[in-house]
Coordinates of C-alpha atoms (C1' of nucleotides) in Angstrom, one line a residue:
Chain A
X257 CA 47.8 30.8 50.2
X258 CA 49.0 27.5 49.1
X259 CA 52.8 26.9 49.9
X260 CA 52.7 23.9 48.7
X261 CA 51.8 23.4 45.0
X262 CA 50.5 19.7 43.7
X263 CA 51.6 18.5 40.8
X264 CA 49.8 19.3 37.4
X265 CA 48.3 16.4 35.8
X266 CA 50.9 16.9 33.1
X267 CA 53.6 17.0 36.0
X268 CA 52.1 13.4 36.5
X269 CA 52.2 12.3 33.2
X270 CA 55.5 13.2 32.4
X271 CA 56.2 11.1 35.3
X272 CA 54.8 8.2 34.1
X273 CA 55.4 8.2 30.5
X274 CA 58.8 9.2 32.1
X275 CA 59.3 5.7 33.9
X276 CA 57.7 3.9 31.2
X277 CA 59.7 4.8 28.3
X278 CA 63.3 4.7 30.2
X279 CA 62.2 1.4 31.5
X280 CA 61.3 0.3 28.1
X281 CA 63.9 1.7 26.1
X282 CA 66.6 0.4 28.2
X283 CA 65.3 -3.4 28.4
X284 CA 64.9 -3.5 24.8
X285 CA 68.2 -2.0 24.0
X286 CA 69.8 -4.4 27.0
X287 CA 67.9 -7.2 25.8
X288 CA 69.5 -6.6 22.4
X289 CA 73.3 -6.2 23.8
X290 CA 72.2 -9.6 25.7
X291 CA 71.0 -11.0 22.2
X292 CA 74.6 -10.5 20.8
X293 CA 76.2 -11.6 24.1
X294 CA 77.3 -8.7 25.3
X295 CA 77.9 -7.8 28.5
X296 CA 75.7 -5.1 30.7
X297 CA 75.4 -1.3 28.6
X298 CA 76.9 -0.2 32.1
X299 CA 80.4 -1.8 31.3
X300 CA 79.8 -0.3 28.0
X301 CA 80.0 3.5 30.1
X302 CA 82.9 2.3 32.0
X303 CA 84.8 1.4 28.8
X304 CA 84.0 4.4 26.8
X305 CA 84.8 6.6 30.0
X306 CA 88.3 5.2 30.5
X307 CA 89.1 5.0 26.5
X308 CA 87.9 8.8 25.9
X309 CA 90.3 10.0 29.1
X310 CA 93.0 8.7 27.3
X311 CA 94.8 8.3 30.4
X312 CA 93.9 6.6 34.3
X313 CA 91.1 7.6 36.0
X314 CA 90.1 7.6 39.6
X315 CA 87.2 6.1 40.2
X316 CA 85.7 8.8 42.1
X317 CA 85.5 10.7 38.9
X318 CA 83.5 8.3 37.1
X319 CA 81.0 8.3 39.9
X320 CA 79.8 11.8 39.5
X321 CA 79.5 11.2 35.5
X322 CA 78.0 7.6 35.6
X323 CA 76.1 8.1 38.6
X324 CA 76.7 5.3 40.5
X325 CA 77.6 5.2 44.3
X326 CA 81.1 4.3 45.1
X327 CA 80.5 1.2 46.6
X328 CA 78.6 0.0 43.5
X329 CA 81.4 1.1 41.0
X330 CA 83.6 -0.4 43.2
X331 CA 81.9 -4.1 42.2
X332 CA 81.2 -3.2 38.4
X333 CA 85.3 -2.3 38.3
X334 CA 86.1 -5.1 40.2
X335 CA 84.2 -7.6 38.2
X336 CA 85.6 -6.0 34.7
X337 CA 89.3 -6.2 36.0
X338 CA 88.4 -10.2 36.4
X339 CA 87.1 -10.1 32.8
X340 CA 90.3 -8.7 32.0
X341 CA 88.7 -5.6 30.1
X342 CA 89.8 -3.0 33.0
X343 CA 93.2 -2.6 34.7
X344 CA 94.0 -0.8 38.3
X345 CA 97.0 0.5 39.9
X346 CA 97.5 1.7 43.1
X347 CA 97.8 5.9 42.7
X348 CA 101.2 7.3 43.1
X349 CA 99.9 10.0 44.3
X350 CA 97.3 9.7 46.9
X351 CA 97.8 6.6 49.0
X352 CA 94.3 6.0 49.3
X353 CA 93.4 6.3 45.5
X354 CA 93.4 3.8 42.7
X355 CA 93.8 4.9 39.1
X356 CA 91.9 3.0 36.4
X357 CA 93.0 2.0 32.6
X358 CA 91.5 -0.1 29.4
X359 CA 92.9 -3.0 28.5
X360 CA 93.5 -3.7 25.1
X361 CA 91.1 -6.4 25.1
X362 CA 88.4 -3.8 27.0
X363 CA 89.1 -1.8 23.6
X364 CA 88.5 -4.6 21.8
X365 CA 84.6 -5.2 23.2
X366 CA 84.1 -1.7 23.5
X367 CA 84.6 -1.3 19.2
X368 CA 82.3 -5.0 18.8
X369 CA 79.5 -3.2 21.6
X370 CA 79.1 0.1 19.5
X371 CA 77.3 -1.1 16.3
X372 CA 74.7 -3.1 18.1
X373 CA 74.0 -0.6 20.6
X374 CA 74.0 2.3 18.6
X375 CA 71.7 0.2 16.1
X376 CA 69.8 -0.9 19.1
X377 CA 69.2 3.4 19.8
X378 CA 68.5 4.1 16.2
X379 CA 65.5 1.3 16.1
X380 CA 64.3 2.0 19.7
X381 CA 64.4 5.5 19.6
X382 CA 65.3 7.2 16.3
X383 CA 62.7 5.3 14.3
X384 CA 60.0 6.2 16.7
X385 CA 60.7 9.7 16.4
X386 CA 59.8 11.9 13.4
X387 CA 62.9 14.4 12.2
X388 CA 63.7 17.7 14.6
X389 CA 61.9 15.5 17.8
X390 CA 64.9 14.1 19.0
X391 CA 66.8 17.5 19.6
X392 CA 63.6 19.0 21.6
X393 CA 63.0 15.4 23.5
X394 CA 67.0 15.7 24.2
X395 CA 67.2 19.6 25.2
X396 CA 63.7 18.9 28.0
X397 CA 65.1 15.9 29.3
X398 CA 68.2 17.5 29.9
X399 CA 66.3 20.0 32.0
X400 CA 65.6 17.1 34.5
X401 CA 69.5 15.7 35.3
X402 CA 70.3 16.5 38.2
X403 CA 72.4 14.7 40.9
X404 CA 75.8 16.2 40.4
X405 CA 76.3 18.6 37.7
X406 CA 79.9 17.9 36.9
X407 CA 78.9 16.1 33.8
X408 CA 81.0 16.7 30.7
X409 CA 80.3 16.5 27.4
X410 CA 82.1 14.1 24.6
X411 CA 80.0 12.1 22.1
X412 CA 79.3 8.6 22.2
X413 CA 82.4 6.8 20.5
X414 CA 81.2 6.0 16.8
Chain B
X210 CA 72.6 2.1 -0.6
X211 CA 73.1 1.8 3.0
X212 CA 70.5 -0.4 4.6
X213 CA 71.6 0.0 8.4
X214 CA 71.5 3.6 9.2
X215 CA 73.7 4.4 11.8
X216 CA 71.7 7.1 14.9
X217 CA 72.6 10.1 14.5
X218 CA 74.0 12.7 17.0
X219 CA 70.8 13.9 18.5
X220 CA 69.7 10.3 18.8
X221 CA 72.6 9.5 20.4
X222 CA 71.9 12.4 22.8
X223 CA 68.5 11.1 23.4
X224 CA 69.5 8.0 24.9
X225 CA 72.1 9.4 27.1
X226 CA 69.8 12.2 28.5
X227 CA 67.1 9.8 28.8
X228 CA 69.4 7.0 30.5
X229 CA 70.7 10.5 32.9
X230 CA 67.4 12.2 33.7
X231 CA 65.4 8.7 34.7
X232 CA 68.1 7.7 37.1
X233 CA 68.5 10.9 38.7
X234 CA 64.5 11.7 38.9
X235 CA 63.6 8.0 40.2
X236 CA 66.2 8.2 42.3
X237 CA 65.3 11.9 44.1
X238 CA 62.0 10.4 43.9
X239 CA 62.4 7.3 45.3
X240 CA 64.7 8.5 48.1
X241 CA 61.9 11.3 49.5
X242 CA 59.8 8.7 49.9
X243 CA 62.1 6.4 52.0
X244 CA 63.0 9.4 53.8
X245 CA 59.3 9.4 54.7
X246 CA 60.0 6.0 55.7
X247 CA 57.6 4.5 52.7
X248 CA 57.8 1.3 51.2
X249 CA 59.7 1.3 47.6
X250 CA 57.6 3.7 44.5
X251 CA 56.7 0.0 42.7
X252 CA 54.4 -0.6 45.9
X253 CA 52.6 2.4 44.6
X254 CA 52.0 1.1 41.4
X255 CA 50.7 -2.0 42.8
X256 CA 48.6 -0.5 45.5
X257 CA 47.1 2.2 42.5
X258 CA 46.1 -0.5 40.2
X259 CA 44.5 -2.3 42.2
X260 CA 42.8 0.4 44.1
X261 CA 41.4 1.7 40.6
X262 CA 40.3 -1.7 39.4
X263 CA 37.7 -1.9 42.6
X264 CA 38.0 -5.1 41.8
X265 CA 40.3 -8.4 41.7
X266 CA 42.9 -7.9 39.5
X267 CA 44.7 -11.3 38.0
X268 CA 48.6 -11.1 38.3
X269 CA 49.2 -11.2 34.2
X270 CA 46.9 -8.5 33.8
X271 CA 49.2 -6.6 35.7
X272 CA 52.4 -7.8 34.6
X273 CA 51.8 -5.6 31.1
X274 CA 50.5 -2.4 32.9
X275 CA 53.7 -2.7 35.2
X276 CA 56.6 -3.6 32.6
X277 CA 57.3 -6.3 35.6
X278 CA 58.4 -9.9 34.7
X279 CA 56.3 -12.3 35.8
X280 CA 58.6 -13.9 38.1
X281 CA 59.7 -10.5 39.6
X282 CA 56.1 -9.6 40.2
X283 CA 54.9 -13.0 41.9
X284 CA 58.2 -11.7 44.3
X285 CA 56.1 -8.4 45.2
X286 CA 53.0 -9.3 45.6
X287 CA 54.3 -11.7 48.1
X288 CA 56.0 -9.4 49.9
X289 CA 53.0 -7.0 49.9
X290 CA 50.9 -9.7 51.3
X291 CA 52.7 -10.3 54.4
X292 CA 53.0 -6.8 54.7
X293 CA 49.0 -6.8 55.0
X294 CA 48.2 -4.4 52.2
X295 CA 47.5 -6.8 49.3
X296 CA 45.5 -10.1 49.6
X297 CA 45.6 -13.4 47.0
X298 CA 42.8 -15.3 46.4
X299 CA 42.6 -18.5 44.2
X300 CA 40.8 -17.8 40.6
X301 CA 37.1 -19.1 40.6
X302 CA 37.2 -19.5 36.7
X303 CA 40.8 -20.3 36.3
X304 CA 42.3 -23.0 38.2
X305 CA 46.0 -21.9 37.0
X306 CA 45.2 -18.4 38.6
X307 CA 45.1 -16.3 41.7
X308 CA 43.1 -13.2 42.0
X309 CA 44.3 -9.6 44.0
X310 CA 42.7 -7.1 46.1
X311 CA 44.1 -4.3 48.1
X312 CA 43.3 -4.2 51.6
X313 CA 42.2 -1.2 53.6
X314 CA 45.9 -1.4 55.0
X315 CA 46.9 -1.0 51.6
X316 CA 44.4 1.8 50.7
X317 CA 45.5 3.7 54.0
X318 CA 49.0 3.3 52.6
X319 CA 48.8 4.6 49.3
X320 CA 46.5 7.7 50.9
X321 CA 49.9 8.4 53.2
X322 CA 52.2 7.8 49.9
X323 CA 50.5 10.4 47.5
X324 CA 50.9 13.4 49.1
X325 CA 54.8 12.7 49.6
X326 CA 55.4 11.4 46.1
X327 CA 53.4 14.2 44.3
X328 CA 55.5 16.8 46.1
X329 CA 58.9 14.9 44.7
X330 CA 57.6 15.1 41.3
X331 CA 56.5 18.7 41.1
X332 CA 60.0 19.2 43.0
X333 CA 62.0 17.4 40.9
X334 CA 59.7 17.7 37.4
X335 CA 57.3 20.6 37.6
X336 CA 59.7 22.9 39.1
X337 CA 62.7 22.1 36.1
X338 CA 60.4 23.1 33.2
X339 CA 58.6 26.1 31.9
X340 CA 54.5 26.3 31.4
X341 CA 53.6 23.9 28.7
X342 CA 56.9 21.8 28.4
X343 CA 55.8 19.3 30.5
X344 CA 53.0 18.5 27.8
X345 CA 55.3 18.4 25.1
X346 CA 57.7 16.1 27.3
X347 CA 55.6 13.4 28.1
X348 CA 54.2 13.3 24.2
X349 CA 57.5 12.6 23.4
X350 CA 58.3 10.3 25.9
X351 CA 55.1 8.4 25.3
X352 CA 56.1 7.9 21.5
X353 CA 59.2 5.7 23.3
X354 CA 57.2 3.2 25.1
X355 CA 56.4 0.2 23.7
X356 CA 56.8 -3.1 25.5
X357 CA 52.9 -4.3 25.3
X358 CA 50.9 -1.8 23.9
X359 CA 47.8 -2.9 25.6
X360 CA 48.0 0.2 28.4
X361 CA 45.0 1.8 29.7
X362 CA 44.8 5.4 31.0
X363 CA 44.3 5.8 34.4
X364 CA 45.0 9.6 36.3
X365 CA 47.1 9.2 39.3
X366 CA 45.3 8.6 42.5
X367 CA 45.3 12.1 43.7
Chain C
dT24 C1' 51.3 -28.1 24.2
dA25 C1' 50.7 -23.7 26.2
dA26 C1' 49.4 -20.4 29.9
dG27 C1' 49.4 -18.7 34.8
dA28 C1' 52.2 -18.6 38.5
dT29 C1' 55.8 -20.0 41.8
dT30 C1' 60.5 -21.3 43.3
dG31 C1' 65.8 -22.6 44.0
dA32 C1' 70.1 -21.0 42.8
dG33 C1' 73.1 -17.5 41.8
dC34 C1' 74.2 -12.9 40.7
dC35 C1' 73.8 -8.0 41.7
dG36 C1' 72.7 -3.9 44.4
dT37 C1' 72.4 -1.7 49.0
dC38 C1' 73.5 -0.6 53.7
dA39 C1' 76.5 -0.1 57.2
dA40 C1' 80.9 -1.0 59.0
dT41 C1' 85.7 -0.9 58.0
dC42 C1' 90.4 0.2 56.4
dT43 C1' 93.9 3.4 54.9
dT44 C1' 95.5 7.8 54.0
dT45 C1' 94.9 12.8 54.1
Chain D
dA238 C1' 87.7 14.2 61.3
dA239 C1' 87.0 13.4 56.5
dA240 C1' 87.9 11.4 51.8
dG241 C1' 88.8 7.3 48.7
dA242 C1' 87.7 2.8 48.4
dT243 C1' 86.4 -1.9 49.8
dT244 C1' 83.8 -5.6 52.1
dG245 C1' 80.3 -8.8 54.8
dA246 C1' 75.7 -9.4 55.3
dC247 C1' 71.4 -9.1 53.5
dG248 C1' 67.8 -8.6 50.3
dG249 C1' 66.0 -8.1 45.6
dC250 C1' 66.4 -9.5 40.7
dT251 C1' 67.0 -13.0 37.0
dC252 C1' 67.3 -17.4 34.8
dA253 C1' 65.7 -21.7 34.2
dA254 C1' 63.1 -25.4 36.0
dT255 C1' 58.8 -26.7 37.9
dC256 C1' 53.9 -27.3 39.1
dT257 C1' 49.2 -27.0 38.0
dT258 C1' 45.5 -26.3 35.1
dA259 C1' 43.5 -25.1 30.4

DNA sequence: TAAGATTGAGCCGTCAATCTTT
DNA sequence: AAAGATTGACGGCTCAATCTTA
């Protein structure tokens, strides 16, 4: 009796064309922000993160929904505070917490980012894509996040 | 007549579950394999397209099959020769060039790697998706990658 | 002039240790 | 003892410059 089951061949292949087409997708969209001069597509998370809370957030919180580990978020924030885009306060209270805000200026970028990402989507991904594929590619791939399963839903800040 | 047209929704959710379920499965994936104590999953790669070449396989050859910069993969390969499981060899035709083989270190290694990295992807893909998903999954995905469209088909190295 | 490949400098991610507060 | 967060040290990635040969 086999316990342990090896992948299909389309188990494999979903892997690969998995790897491939994230790591494609994502340096061509990137490589577009960069074109622009915009900064990383991960401040462009933080921002929209911080702007759709409306109010501070810990950063603990974003970790579970950007999944990043702490000690990473705590450089990306760090940097963005000495861009002047993100703003953190001590947290009243719990001693050991910071709580996190936009700047008006990280509104600012955030609005100038959208249209060239969200371009950068629609000619990287919608235009490969005939009409109805994007809601089943959407729906599997959801099927495959893991990691914490915390994650909310909002849209995408048109 | 609007010229630009903005992604919709389901686009939009596209990129954010394929930005969400790549990180998540190449990281569960990546971190059963260190837990094995294995070298890093782009050392697979490597070590698989050479292996199925069965012959010397030219650095910018590679550099399309891989999505690696040229820079970035010089940085490998160098590291995988002093590790003993690659080994560079000046280019009899091309004087600019360097030619790669895998040693039998290297195929030993990828022989130990398969069996723990196969398990993480019917763990962490297989076992997410019904019969016949996986097929329409990685059709979709592979309408995403572009890059350099010069890739060859190759199984997996089981 | 361009292609194949490498390298120095600097930035970023990662690990483990640390600090403070709970 | 554990959680939130930061940091020093180290290694990998990236940019631009460089070297060699085509």
């Amino acid at each position: 009796m086999a316990m342990k089951q090896l992948p299909s061949d389309p188990v494999v292949a979903t892997w690969v064309c998995l790897v491939r087409a994230s790591t494609s997708v994502m340096a061509a969209v990137e490589a577009d922000g960069k074109a622009a001069g915009f900064p990383p597509l991960e401040w462009y998370d933080v921002l929209w993160d911080l702007e759709r809370a409306g109010s501070g957030v810990r950063p603990f919180e974003m970790e579970g929904r950007l999944l990043l580990a702490q000690y990473n978020l705590s450089r990306v924030i760090d940097r963005m505070c000495r861009a002047g885009y993100v703003e953190k306060r001590p947290c009243e209270i719990d001693g050991r917490g910071q709580v996190l805000f936009i700047t008006e200026e990280g509104k600012a970028l955030r609005r100038r980012m959208w249209p060239i990402y969200s371009a950068a989507m629609q000619r990287h991904i919608g235009a490969r894509l005939e009409p109805g594929e994007a809601e089943v590619l959407s729906n599997l791939l959801a099927k495959l996040v893991h990691w914490r399963e915390e994650t909310e839903e909002g849209s995408c800040g048109a």
